[in-house]
Coordinates of N, CA and C in Angstrom, one line a residue:
Chain T
D1 N 0.8 -1.2 0.0 CA 0.0 0.0 0.0 C 0.9 1.2 0.0
Q2 N 1.3 1.6 -1.2 CA 2.3 2.8 -1.3 C 1.5 4.0 -1.5
Q3 N 1.0 4.7 -0.5 CA 0.3 5.9 -0.7 C 1.1 7.1 -1.0
V4 N 2.4 7.0 -0.7 CA 3.4 8.1 -1.0 C 4.5 7.4 -1.7
K5 N 4.9 7.9 -2.9 CA 5.9 7.3 -3.7 C 7.0 8.3 -4.1
Q6 N 8.2 7.9 -4.0 CA 9.3 8.6 -4.6 C 10.0 7.6 -5.5
N7 N 9.8 7.9 -6.8 CA 10.2 6.9 -7.8 C 11.7 6.9 -8.1
S8 N 12.4 8.0 -7.7 CA 13.8 8.1 -8.0 C 14.6 7.7 -6.7
P9 N 15.3 6.6 -6.7 CA 16.0 6.3 -5.4 C 17.3 7.2 -5.3
S10 N 17.8 7.8 -6.3 CA 18.9 8.6 -6.2 C 18.9 9.7 -7.2
L11 N 19.7 10.8 -6.9 CA 19.8 11.9 -7.8 C 21.2 12.5 -7.6
S12 N 21.9 12.8 -8.6 CA 23.2 13.4 -8.5 C 23.2 14.8 -9.2
V13 N 23.7 15.8 -8.6 CA 23.6 17.2 -9.1 C 24.9 17.9 -8.8
Q14 N 25.3 18.8 -9.7 CA 26.5 19.6 -9.5 C 26.2 20.7 -8.6
E15 N 27.2 21.0 -7.8 CA 27.1 22.1 -6.8 C 26.7 23.4 -7.6
G16 N 25.8 24.2 -7.0 CA 25.4 25.4 -7.6 C 24.1 25.3 -8.5
R17 N 23.9 24.0 -9.0 CA 22.7 23.8 -9.9 C 21.5 23.5 -9.0
I18 N 20.4 23.4 -9.7 CA 19.1 23.1 -9.0 C 18.9 21.6 -8.8
S19 N 18.5 21.2 -7.6 CA 18.1 19.8 -7.4 C 16.5 19.8 -7.3
I20 N 15.9 18.8 -8.0 CA 14.5 18.7 -8.0 C 14.2 17.3 -7.6
L21 N 13.5 17.2 -6.5 CA 13.1 15.8 -6.0 C 11.6 15.7 -6.1
N22 N 11.1 14.6 -6.6 CA 9.7 14.4 -6.9 C 9.0 13.4 -6.0
C23 N 7.7 13.6 -5.8 CA 7.0 12.7 -4.9 C 5.5 12.7 -5.5
D24 N 5.0 11.5 -5.5 CA 3.6 11.3 -5.9 C 2.8 10.7 -4.8
Y25 N 1.5 11.0 -4.7 CA 0.7 10.4 -3.7 C -0.6 9.9 -4.3
T26 N -1.3 9.0 -3.6 CA -2.5 8.4 -4.2 C -3.8 8.8 -3.4
N27 N -3.6 9.2 -2.1 CA -4.7 9.5 -1.2 C -5.1 11.0 -1.3
S28 N -6.2 11.3 -1.9 CA -6.6 12.7 -2.0 C -7.0 13.3 -0.7
M29 N -7.1 12.5 0.4 CA -7.5 13.1 1.7 C -6.3 13.6 2.4
F30 N -5.1 13.5 1.9 CA -4.0 14.1 2.6 C -4.1 15.6 2.6
D31 N -3.8 16.2 3.7 CA -3.9 17.6 3.9 C -2.6 18.4 4.0
Y32 N -1.6 17.7 4.5 CA -0.3 18.3 4.7 C 0.8 17.4 4.1
F33 N 1.8 18.1 3.5 CA 2.9 17.4 2.9 C 4.2 18.0 3.4
L34 N 5.1 17.1 3.7 CA 6.3 17.6 4.3 C 7.5 16.9 3.6
W35 N 8.6 17.6 3.7 CA 9.9 17.0 3.3 C 10.8 16.9 4.5
Y36 N 11.4 15.7 4.7 CA 12.4 15.5 5.7 C 13.7 15.2 5.1
K37 N 14.8 15.5 5.8 CA 16.1 15.2 5.3 C 16.8 14.3 6.3
K38 N 17.5 13.3 5.9 CA 18.1 12.3 6.8 C 19.5 12.1 6.4
Y39 N 20.4 12.2 7.4 CA 21.8 11.8 7.3 C 21.9 10.4 7.9
P40 N 22.9 9.7 7.5 CA 23.2 8.4 8.1 C 23.3 8.4 9.6
A41 N 22.7 7.5 10.3 CA 22.8 7.3 11.7 C 22.1 8.5 12.4
E42 N 21.3 9.2 11.8 CA 20.5 10.3 12.4 C 19.0 10.1 12.1
G43 N 18.2 10.7 12.9 CA 16.7 10.7 12.6 C 16.4 11.7 11.5
P44 N 15.2 11.5 10.9 CA 14.7 12.5 9.9 C 14.6 13.9 10.5
T45 N 15.0 14.9 9.8 CA 14.9 16.3 10.2 C 14.0 17.0 9.3
F46 N 13.0 17.8 9.9 CA 12.1 18.5 9.1 C 12.8 19.6 8.3
L47 N 12.3 19.7 7.0 CA 12.9 20.6 6.1 C 11.9 21.7 5.8
I48 N 10.7 21.3 5.2 CA 9.7 22.3 4.7 C 8.4 21.5 4.6
S49 N 7.3 22.3 4.7 CA 6.0 21.6 4.5 C 5.1 22.5 3.7
I50 N 4.0 22.0 3.3 CA 3.0 22.7 2.5 C 1.6 22.2 2.9
S51 N 0.7 23.1 3.0 CA -0.7 22.7 3.2 C -1.4 22.5 1.9
S52 N -2.4 21.6 1.9 CA -3.1 21.3 0.6 C -3.8 22.5 0.0
I53 N -4.0 23.6 0.8 CA -4.7 24.8 0.2 C -3.7 25.7 -0.5
K54 N -2.4 25.4 -0.5 CA -1.4 26.2 -1.2 C -0.8 25.4 -2.3
D55 N -0.1 26.1 -3.2 CA 0.6 25.4 -4.3 C 2.1 25.6 -4.2
K56 N 2.5 26.5 -3.3 CA 3.9 26.7 -3.3 C 4.3 27.2 -1.9
N57 N 5.4 26.8 -1.4 CA 5.9 27.3 -0.1 C 7.4 27.4 -0.2
E58 N 8.0 28.5 0.2 CA 9.4 28.8 0.0 C 10.1 29.1 1.3
D59 N 11.3 28.6 1.5 CA 12.0 28.9 2.7 C 13.5 28.9 2.3
G60 N 14.0 30.1 2.0 CA 15.4 30.2 1.6 C 15.7 29.5 0.3
R61 N 16.6 28.5 0.3 CA 17.0 27.8 -0.9 C 16.0 26.7 -1.2
F62 N 15.0 26.5 -0.4 CA 14.1 25.3 -0.5 C 12.7 25.8 -0.9
T63 N 12.2 25.2 -1.9 CA 10.8 25.5 -2.3 C 10.1 24.2 -2.6
V64 N 8.9 24.1 -2.0 CA 8.0 23.0 -2.3 C 6.8 23.4 -3.2
F65 N 6.6 22.6 -4.2 CA 5.5 22.9 -5.1 C 4.5 21.7 -5.0
L66 N 3.2 22.1 -4.9 CA 2.1 21.1 -4.8 C 1.2 21.2 -6.0
N67 N 1.0 20.1 -6.7 CA 0.0 20.0 -7.8 C -1.1 19.0 -7.4
K68 N -2.2 19.5 -6.8 CA -3.2 18.6 -6.3 C -3.9 17.8 -7.3
S69 N -4.1 18.4 -8.5 CA -4.8 17.6 -9.5 C -4.0 16.5 -10.0
A70 N -2.7 16.6 -10.0 CA -1.8 15.5 -10.4 C -1.3 14.7 -9.2
K71 N -1.7 15.1 -8.0 CA -1.2 14.4 -6.8 C 0.3 14.3 -6.8
H72 N 0.9 15.4 -7.0 CA 2.4 15.4 -7.2 C 2.9 16.6 -6.4
L73 N 4.0 16.4 -5.7 CA 4.8 17.5 -5.2 C 6.2 17.3 -5.5
S74 N 6.9 18.5 -5.4 CA 8.3 18.5 -5.7 C 9.1 19.4 -4.7
L75 N 10.3 19.1 -4.5 CA 11.2 20.0 -3.7 C 12.3 20.5 -4.6
H76 N 12.4 21.8 -4.6 CA 13.5 22.4 -5.4 C 14.5 23.0 -4.4
I77 N 15.8 22.7 -4.7 CA 16.9 23.2 -3.9 C 17.8 24.0 -4.8
V78 N 17.8 25.3 -4.6 CA 18.7 26.1 -5.5 C 19.3 27.2 -4.7
P79 N 20.6 27.4 -4.8 CA 21.6 26.5 -5.4 C 21.9 25.3 -4.5
S80 N 22.2 24.2 -5.1 CA 22.5 23.0 -4.3 C 23.9 23.2 -3.8
Q81 N 24.1 22.6 -2.6 CA 25.4 22.7 -1.9 C 25.8 21.3 -1.5
P82 N 27.1 21.0 -1.4 CA 27.5 19.6 -1.0 C 26.9 19.2 0.3
G83 N 26.7 20.1 1.2 CA 26.1 19.8 2.5 C 24.6 19.4 2.4
D84 N 24.0 19.5 1.2 CA 22.7 19.1 1.0 C 22.6 17.6 0.7
S85 N 23.8 17.0 0.5 CA 23.8 15.5 0.2 C 23.2 14.7 1.4
A86 N 22.2 14.0 1.2 CA 21.4 13.3 2.2 C 20.3 12.5 1.5
V87 N 19.6 11.8 2.3 CA 18.3 11.1 1.8 C 17.2 12.1 2.2
Y88 N 16.3 12.3 1.2 CA 15.2 13.2 1.3 C 13.9 12.4 1.3
F89 N 13.1 12.5 2.3 CA 11.9 11.8 2.4 C 10.7 12.7 2.2
C90 N 9.8 12.4 1.3 CA 8.5 13.0 1.2 C 7.6 12.4 2.2
A91 N 6.7 13.1 2.8 CA 5.7 12.6 3.8 C 4.4 13.3 3.7
A92 N 3.4 12.6 4.0 CA 2.0 13.2 3.9 C 1.2 12.8 5.2
S93 N 0.3 13.7 5.5 CA -0.5 13.6 6.7 C -1.9 14.0 6.5
W94 N -2.8 13.5 7.3 CA -4.2 13.9 7.2 C -4.5 15.2 8.0
I95 N -3.7 15.3 9.0 CA -3.8 16.5 9.9 C -2.4 17.0 10.2
E96 N -2.3 18.3 10.5 CA -1.0 18.9 10.8 C -0.6 18.3 12.1
G97 N 0.7 17.9 12.2 CA 1.2 17.3 13.4 C 0.8 15.8 13.6
G98 N 0.1 15.3 12.7 CA -0.4 13.9 12.8 C 0.5 12.9 12.2
K99 N 0.0 11.6 12.2 CA 0.8 10.5 11.7 C 1.3 10.8 10.3
L100 N 2.5 10.5 10.0 CA 3.1 10.7 8.7 C 3.2 9.4 7.9
I101 N 2.9 9.5 6.6 CA 3.1 8.4 5.7 C 4.3 8.8 4.8
F102 N 5.4 8.0 4.9 CA 6.6 8.4 4.2 C 6.7 7.7 2.8
G103 N 7.4 8.4 1.9 CA 7.9 7.8 0.7 C 9.1 7.0 1.0
Q104 N 9.7 6.4 -0.1 CA 10.8 5.5 0.1 C 12.1 6.3 0.2
G105 N 12.1 7.6 -0.1 CA 13.3 8.4 0.0 C 14.1 8.5 -1.3
T106 N 14.7 9.6 -1.5 CA 15.7 9.8 -2.6 C 17.0 10.3 -2.1
E107 N 18.0 9.6 -2.5 CA 19.4 10.0 -2.0 C 20.0 11.0 -2.9
L108 N 20.2 12.2 -2.4 CA 20.7 13.3 -3.2 C 22.2 13.4 -2.9
S109 N 22.9 13.5 -4.0 CA 24.4 13.7 -4.0 C 24.7 14.9 -4.7
V110 N 25.3 15.9 -4.0 CA 25.7 17.2 -4.7 C 27.2 17.2 -4.8
K111 N 27.7 17.2 -6.0 CA 29.1 17.1 -6.2 C 29.7 18.4 -6.4
P112 N 30.9 18.7 -5.8 CA 31.6 20.0 -5.9 C 32.1 20.2 -7.3
Chain W
E1 N 17.9 24.3 20.5 CA 16.6 23.8 20.1 C 16.3 22.5 20.8
P2 N 15.1 22.4 21.3 CA 14.7 21.1 22.0 C 14.8 20.0 21.1
E3 N 15.1 18.8 21.6 CA 15.2 17.6 20.8 C 14.6 16.4 21.4
V4 N 14.3 15.4 20.6 CA 13.9 14.1 21.1 C 15.1 13.2 21.3
T5 N 15.2 12.6 22.4 CA 16.4 11.8 22.8 C 16.0 10.4 22.9
Q6 N 16.9 9.5 22.2 CA 16.6 8.1 22.3 C 17.8 7.4 22.8
T7 N 17.5 6.3 23.7 CA 18.6 5.5 24.2 C 18.1 4.0 24.2
P8 N 19.0 3.1 24.0 CA 20.4 3.3 23.5 C 20.5 3.6 22.0
S9 N 21.6 4.0 21.6 CA 21.8 4.2 20.1 C 21.9 2.9 19.4
H10 N 22.4 1.9 20.0 CA 22.5 0.6 19.4 C 22.1 -0.5 20.5
Q11 N 21.4 -1.5 20.0 CA 21.0 -2.6 20.9 C 21.1 -3.9 20.2
V12 N 21.9 -4.8 20.7 CA 22.1 -6.1 20.1 C 21.4 -7.1 21.1
T13 N 20.6 -8.0 20.6 CA 19.9 -8.9 21.4 C 19.7 -10.3 20.7
Q14 N 19.5 -11.3 21.5 CA 19.3 -12.6 20.9 C 17.8 -12.8 20.6
M15 N 17.5 -13.5 19.6 CA 16.1 -13.8 19.2 C 15.4 -14.4 20.4
G16 N 14.2 -13.9 20.6 CA 13.3 -14.4 21.7 C 13.5 -13.5 23.0
Q17 N 14.5 -12.7 23.0 CA 14.7 -11.8 24.2 C 13.8 -10.6 24.1
E18 N 13.5 -10.0 25.3 CA 12.7 -8.8 25.4 C 13.7 -7.6 25.3
V19 N 13.2 -6.6 24.6 CA 14.0 -5.3 24.5 C 13.1 -4.1 24.8
I20 N 13.7 -3.1 25.4 CA 12.9 -1.9 25.7 C 13.8 -0.7 25.1
L21 N 13.1 0.0 24.2 CA 13.7 1.1 23.6 C 13.2 2.4 24.3
R22 N 14.0 3.3 24.6 CA 13.6 4.4 25.4 C 13.7 5.7 24.6
C23 N 12.8 6.6 25.0 CA 12.7 7.9 24.3 C 12.3 9.0 25.3
V24 N 12.9 10.2 25.2 CA 12.4 11.3 25.9 C 11.9 12.3 24.9
P25 N 10.6 12.5 24.8 CA 10.1 13.4 23.8 C 10.3 14.9 24.2
I26 N 10.1 15.8 23.4 CA 10.1 17.2 23.7 C 9.1 17.5 24.8
S27 N 9.5 18.3 25.8 CA 8.7 18.3 27.0 C 7.3 18.8 26.9
N28 N 7.0 19.8 26.0 CA 5.6 20.3 26.0 C 4.8 19.6 24.8
H29 N 5.3 18.5 24.2 CA 4.6 17.8 23.2 C 3.6 16.9 23.8
L30 N 2.5 16.6 23.0 CA 1.4 15.8 23.5 C 1.2 14.5 22.7
Y31 N 1.8 14.5 21.5 CA 1.6 13.4 20.6 C 2.9 12.6 20.4
F32 N 2.9 11.3 20.5 CA 4.2 10.6 20.5 C 4.0 9.4 19.5
Y33 N 5.1 9.1 18.9 CA 5.1 8.1 17.8 C 6.3 7.2 17.9
W34 N 6.2 6.0 17.4 CA 7.3 5.1 17.0 C 7.2 4.8 15.6
Y35 N 8.3 4.9 14.9 CA 8.5 4.5 13.5 C 9.7 3.5 13.5
R36 N 9.8 2.8 12.4 CA 11.0 2.0 12.2 C 11.4 2.0 10.7
Q37 N 12.6 1.8 10.5 CA 13.2 1.7 9.1 C 14.1 0.5 9.0
I38 N 13.6 -0.5 8.3 CA 14.4 -1.7 8.0 C 15.4 -1.2 6.9
L39 N 16.6 -1.7 7.0 CA 17.7 -1.3 6.1 C 17.2 -1.3 4.6
G40 N 17.4 -0.1 4.0 CA 17.1 0.0 2.6 C 15.6 0.2 2.3
Q41 N 14.8 0.2 3.3 CA 13.3 0.4 3.1 C 12.8 1.7 3.6
K42 N 11.5 1.9 3.5 CA 11.0 3.2 3.9 C 10.8 3.3 5.4
V43 N 10.6 4.5 5.9 CA 10.3 4.7 7.3 C 8.8 4.3 7.5
E44 N 8.5 3.4 8.4 CA 7.2 2.9 8.6 C 6.6 3.3 9.9
F45 N 5.4 3.7 9.9 CA 4.6 4.0 11.1 C 4.4 2.7 11.9
L46 N 4.6 2.8 13.2 CA 4.3 1.7 14.1 C 3.0 2.0 15.0
V47 N 3.1 3.1 15.7 CA 2.1 3.4 16.7 C 2.1 4.9 17.1
S48 N 1.0 5.4 17.4 CA 0.9 6.8 17.9 C 0.2 6.7 19.3
F49 N 0.5 7.7 20.1 CA 0.1 7.7 21.5 C -0.2 9.1 21.9
Y50 N -1.4 9.2 22.5 CA -1.9 10.5 22.9 C -2.8 10.3 24.2
N51 N -2.6 11.2 25.1 CA -3.5 11.2 26.3 C -3.4 9.9 27.0
N52 N -2.1 9.3 27.1 CA -1.8 8.1 27.8 C -2.5 6.9 27.2
E53 N -2.8 6.9 26.0 CA -3.3 5.7 25.3 C -2.9 5.6 23.9
I54 N -2.9 4.4 23.3 CA -2.6 4.3 21.9 C -3.8 4.9 21.1
S55 N -3.4 5.8 20.2 CA -4.5 6.4 19.3 C -4.6 5.6 18.0
E56 N -3.5 5.1 17.5 CA -3.5 4.3 16.3 C -2.3 3.4 16.3
K57 N -2.4 2.2 15.6 CA -1.3 1.3 15.5 C -1.4 0.7 14.1
S58 N -0.2 0.3 13.6 CA -0.2 -0.3 12.3 C -0.3 -1.8 12.5
E59 N -0.4 -2.5 11.4 CA -0.5 -4.0 11.4 C 0.9 -4.6 11.9
I60 N 1.9 -3.8 11.8 CA 3.2 -4.3 12.3 C 3.2 -4.4 13.8
F61 N 2.5 -3.5 14.4 CA 2.4 -3.4 15.9 C 1.5 -4.5 16.4
D62 N 2.0 -5.7 16.5 CA 1.2 -6.8 17.0 C 1.3 -7.0 18.5
D63 N 0.9 -8.1 19.0 CA 0.9 -8.4 20.4 C 2.3 -8.4 21.1
Q64 N 3.3 -8.5 20.3 CA 4.6 -8.5 20.8 C 5.1 -7.1 21.1
F65 N 4.4 -6.1 20.7 CA 4.8 -4.8 20.9 C 4.0 -4.1 21.9
S66 N 4.5 -3.2 22.7 CA 3.7 -2.4 23.6 C 4.5 -1.1 23.8
V67 N 3.7 -0.1 24.2 CA 4.3 1.3 24.5 C 3.8 1.7 25.9
E68 N 4.6 2.6 26.4 CA 4.3 3.0 27.8 C 4.9 4.4 28.0
R69 N 4.2 5.2 28.8 CA 4.7 6.5 29.2 C 4.7 6.5 30.7
P70 N 5.7 5.8 31.3 CA 5.6 5.5 32.7 C 5.7 6.6 33.7
D71 N 6.3 7.7 33.3 CA 6.6 8.7 34.4 C 6.3 10.2 33.8
G72 N 5.6 10.3 32.7 CA 5.3 11.6 32.2 C 6.4 12.3 31.4
S73 N 7.6 11.6 31.4 CA 8.6 12.2 30.5 C 9.2 11.1 29.5
N74 N 9.4 9.9 30.0 CA 9.9 8.8 29.1 C 8.7 8.2 28.3
F75 N 9.1 7.7 27.1 CA 8.1 7.0 26.3 C 8.9 5.8 25.8
T76 N 8.4 4.6 26.1 CA 9.1 3.4 25.8 C 8.4 2.5 24.8
L77 N 9.2 1.8 24.0 CA 8.7 0.7 23.1 C 9.3 -0.6 23.6
K78 N 8.4 -1.5 23.9 CA 8.9 -2.8 24.3 C 8.5 -3.9 23.3
I79 N 9.5 -4.7 23.0 CA 9.3 -5.9 22.1 C 9.5 -7.1 23.0
R80 N 8.4 -7.9 23.2 CA 8.5 -8.9 24.2 C 9.4 -10.1 23.8
S81 N 9.3 -10.5 22.6 CA 10.1 -11.7 22.2 C 10.5 -11.4 20.8
T82 N 11.8 -10.9 20.7 CA 12.3 -10.4 19.4 C 12.4 -11.5 18.4
K83 N 12.2 -11.1 17.1 CA 12.4 -11.9 16.0 C 13.5 -11.3 15.1
L84 N 14.1 -12.2 14.3 CA 15.1 -11.7 13.4 C 14.6 -10.5 12.5
E85 N 13.4 -10.5 12.1 CA 12.8 -9.5 11.2 C 12.5 -8.2 12.0
D86 N 12.7 -8.2 13.3 CA 12.6 -6.9 14.1 C 13.8 -6.1 14.0
S87 N 14.9 -6.6 13.4 CA 16.1 -5.8 13.2 C 15.8 -4.6 12.3
A88 N 16.0 -3.4 12.9 CA 15.7 -2.2 12.1 C 16.2 -1.0 13.0
M89 N 16.1 0.2 12.4 CA 16.3 1.4 13.1 C 15.0 1.9 13.6
Y90 N 14.8 2.1 14.9 CA 13.6 2.5 15.5 C 13.7 4.0 15.9
F91 N 12.7 4.8 15.4 CA 12.7 6.2 15.6 C 11.5 6.6 16.5
C92 N 11.8 7.3 17.5 CA 10.7 8.0 18.3 C 10.5 9.4 17.7
A93 N 9.2 9.8 17.8 CA 8.9 11.2 17.3 C 7.9 11.8 18.3
S94 N 7.9 13.1 18.4 CA 6.9 13.8 19.1 C 6.4 15.0 18.4
S95 N 5.2 15.4 18.7 CA 4.6 16.6 18.0 C 3.8 17.4 19.0
G96 N 3.8 18.7 18.8 CA 2.9 19.6 19.6 C 1.8 20.1 18.7
A97 N 1.3 19.2 17.8 CA 0.3 19.6 16.8 C 0.8 20.3 15.6
E98 N 2.1 20.4 15.5 CA 2.6 20.9 14.2 C 3.5 19.8 13.6
K99 N 4.7 20.0 13.2 CA 5.4 19.0 12.6 C 6.0 18.0 13.6
L100 N 6.3 16.8 13.1 CA 6.9 15.8 14.0 C 8.4 16.0 14.1
F101 N 8.9 15.9 15.3 CA 10.4 15.9 15.6 C 10.8 14.5 15.9
F102 N 11.9 14.1 15.2 CA 12.4 12.7 15.4 C 13.7 12.7 16.2
G103 N 13.8 11.6 16.9 CA 15.1 11.3 17.6 C 16.1 10.7 16.6
S104 N 17.3 10.4 17.1 CA 18.3 9.9 16.3 C 18.2 8.4 16.0
G105 N 17.3 7.8 16.8 CA 17.1 6.4 16.5 C 17.8 5.4 17.4
T106 N 17.3 4.2 17.5 CA 18.0 3.1 18.1 C 18.1 2.0 17.0
Q107 N 19.4 1.6 16.8 CA 19.6 0.5 15.8 C 19.5 -0.8 16.6
L108 N 18.4 -1.6 16.3 CA 18.2 -2.9 16.9 C 18.7 -4.0 16.0
S109 N 19.6 -4.8 16.6 CA 20.0 -6.0 15.8 C 19.7 -7.2 16.6
V110 N 18.9 -8.1 15.9 CA 18.4 -9.3 16.6 C 19.2 -10.5 15.9
L111 N 19.9 -11.2 16.8 CA 20.8 -12.3 16.3 C 20.2 -13.7 16.5

């Protein structure tokens, strides 16, 4: 039952360029979408979120776009930095602060 | 910044043994969660806990699992009789009705 899917297991980007991580979901009742970043041997760290009533949320170098009709969201990182190299998890929730359903993760590698 | 603390960071146990994984959530949070991640797989929801009782649990969270908030600060996950397939990274999380904050995890290895 993969309600949240990240179809790209890995992504490699040159430093300074844009990283685009994608996520699809199947449950139209999700109301909040979040991106978490995870380094090895650490827990997921919140990065950015978006409510279903919005289509864009921006925080510094990070922007999340939501396309409800396509049930698709994406995370843009620009410019990408080597320190951004980590696994990025897309997650969805029915209520803010509630149980999260995670995607499989995309491992981002930003090369100098 | 306040953080969720988990102990131990690593736990090795023999199959059939009981283990208790410990978590100290952020102090003013009301919602508590356990998730796990088997190596190479997605982070999976196990159980949520609110107002001193389980609010939701997944099909993974069978009779071998239990959670407790014994003293108002700690939040524990107990596995009564561990199986090989319980080997995973277990994450505790807490929420104050906004985003979830995760601990660094306990790596459980069942031999």
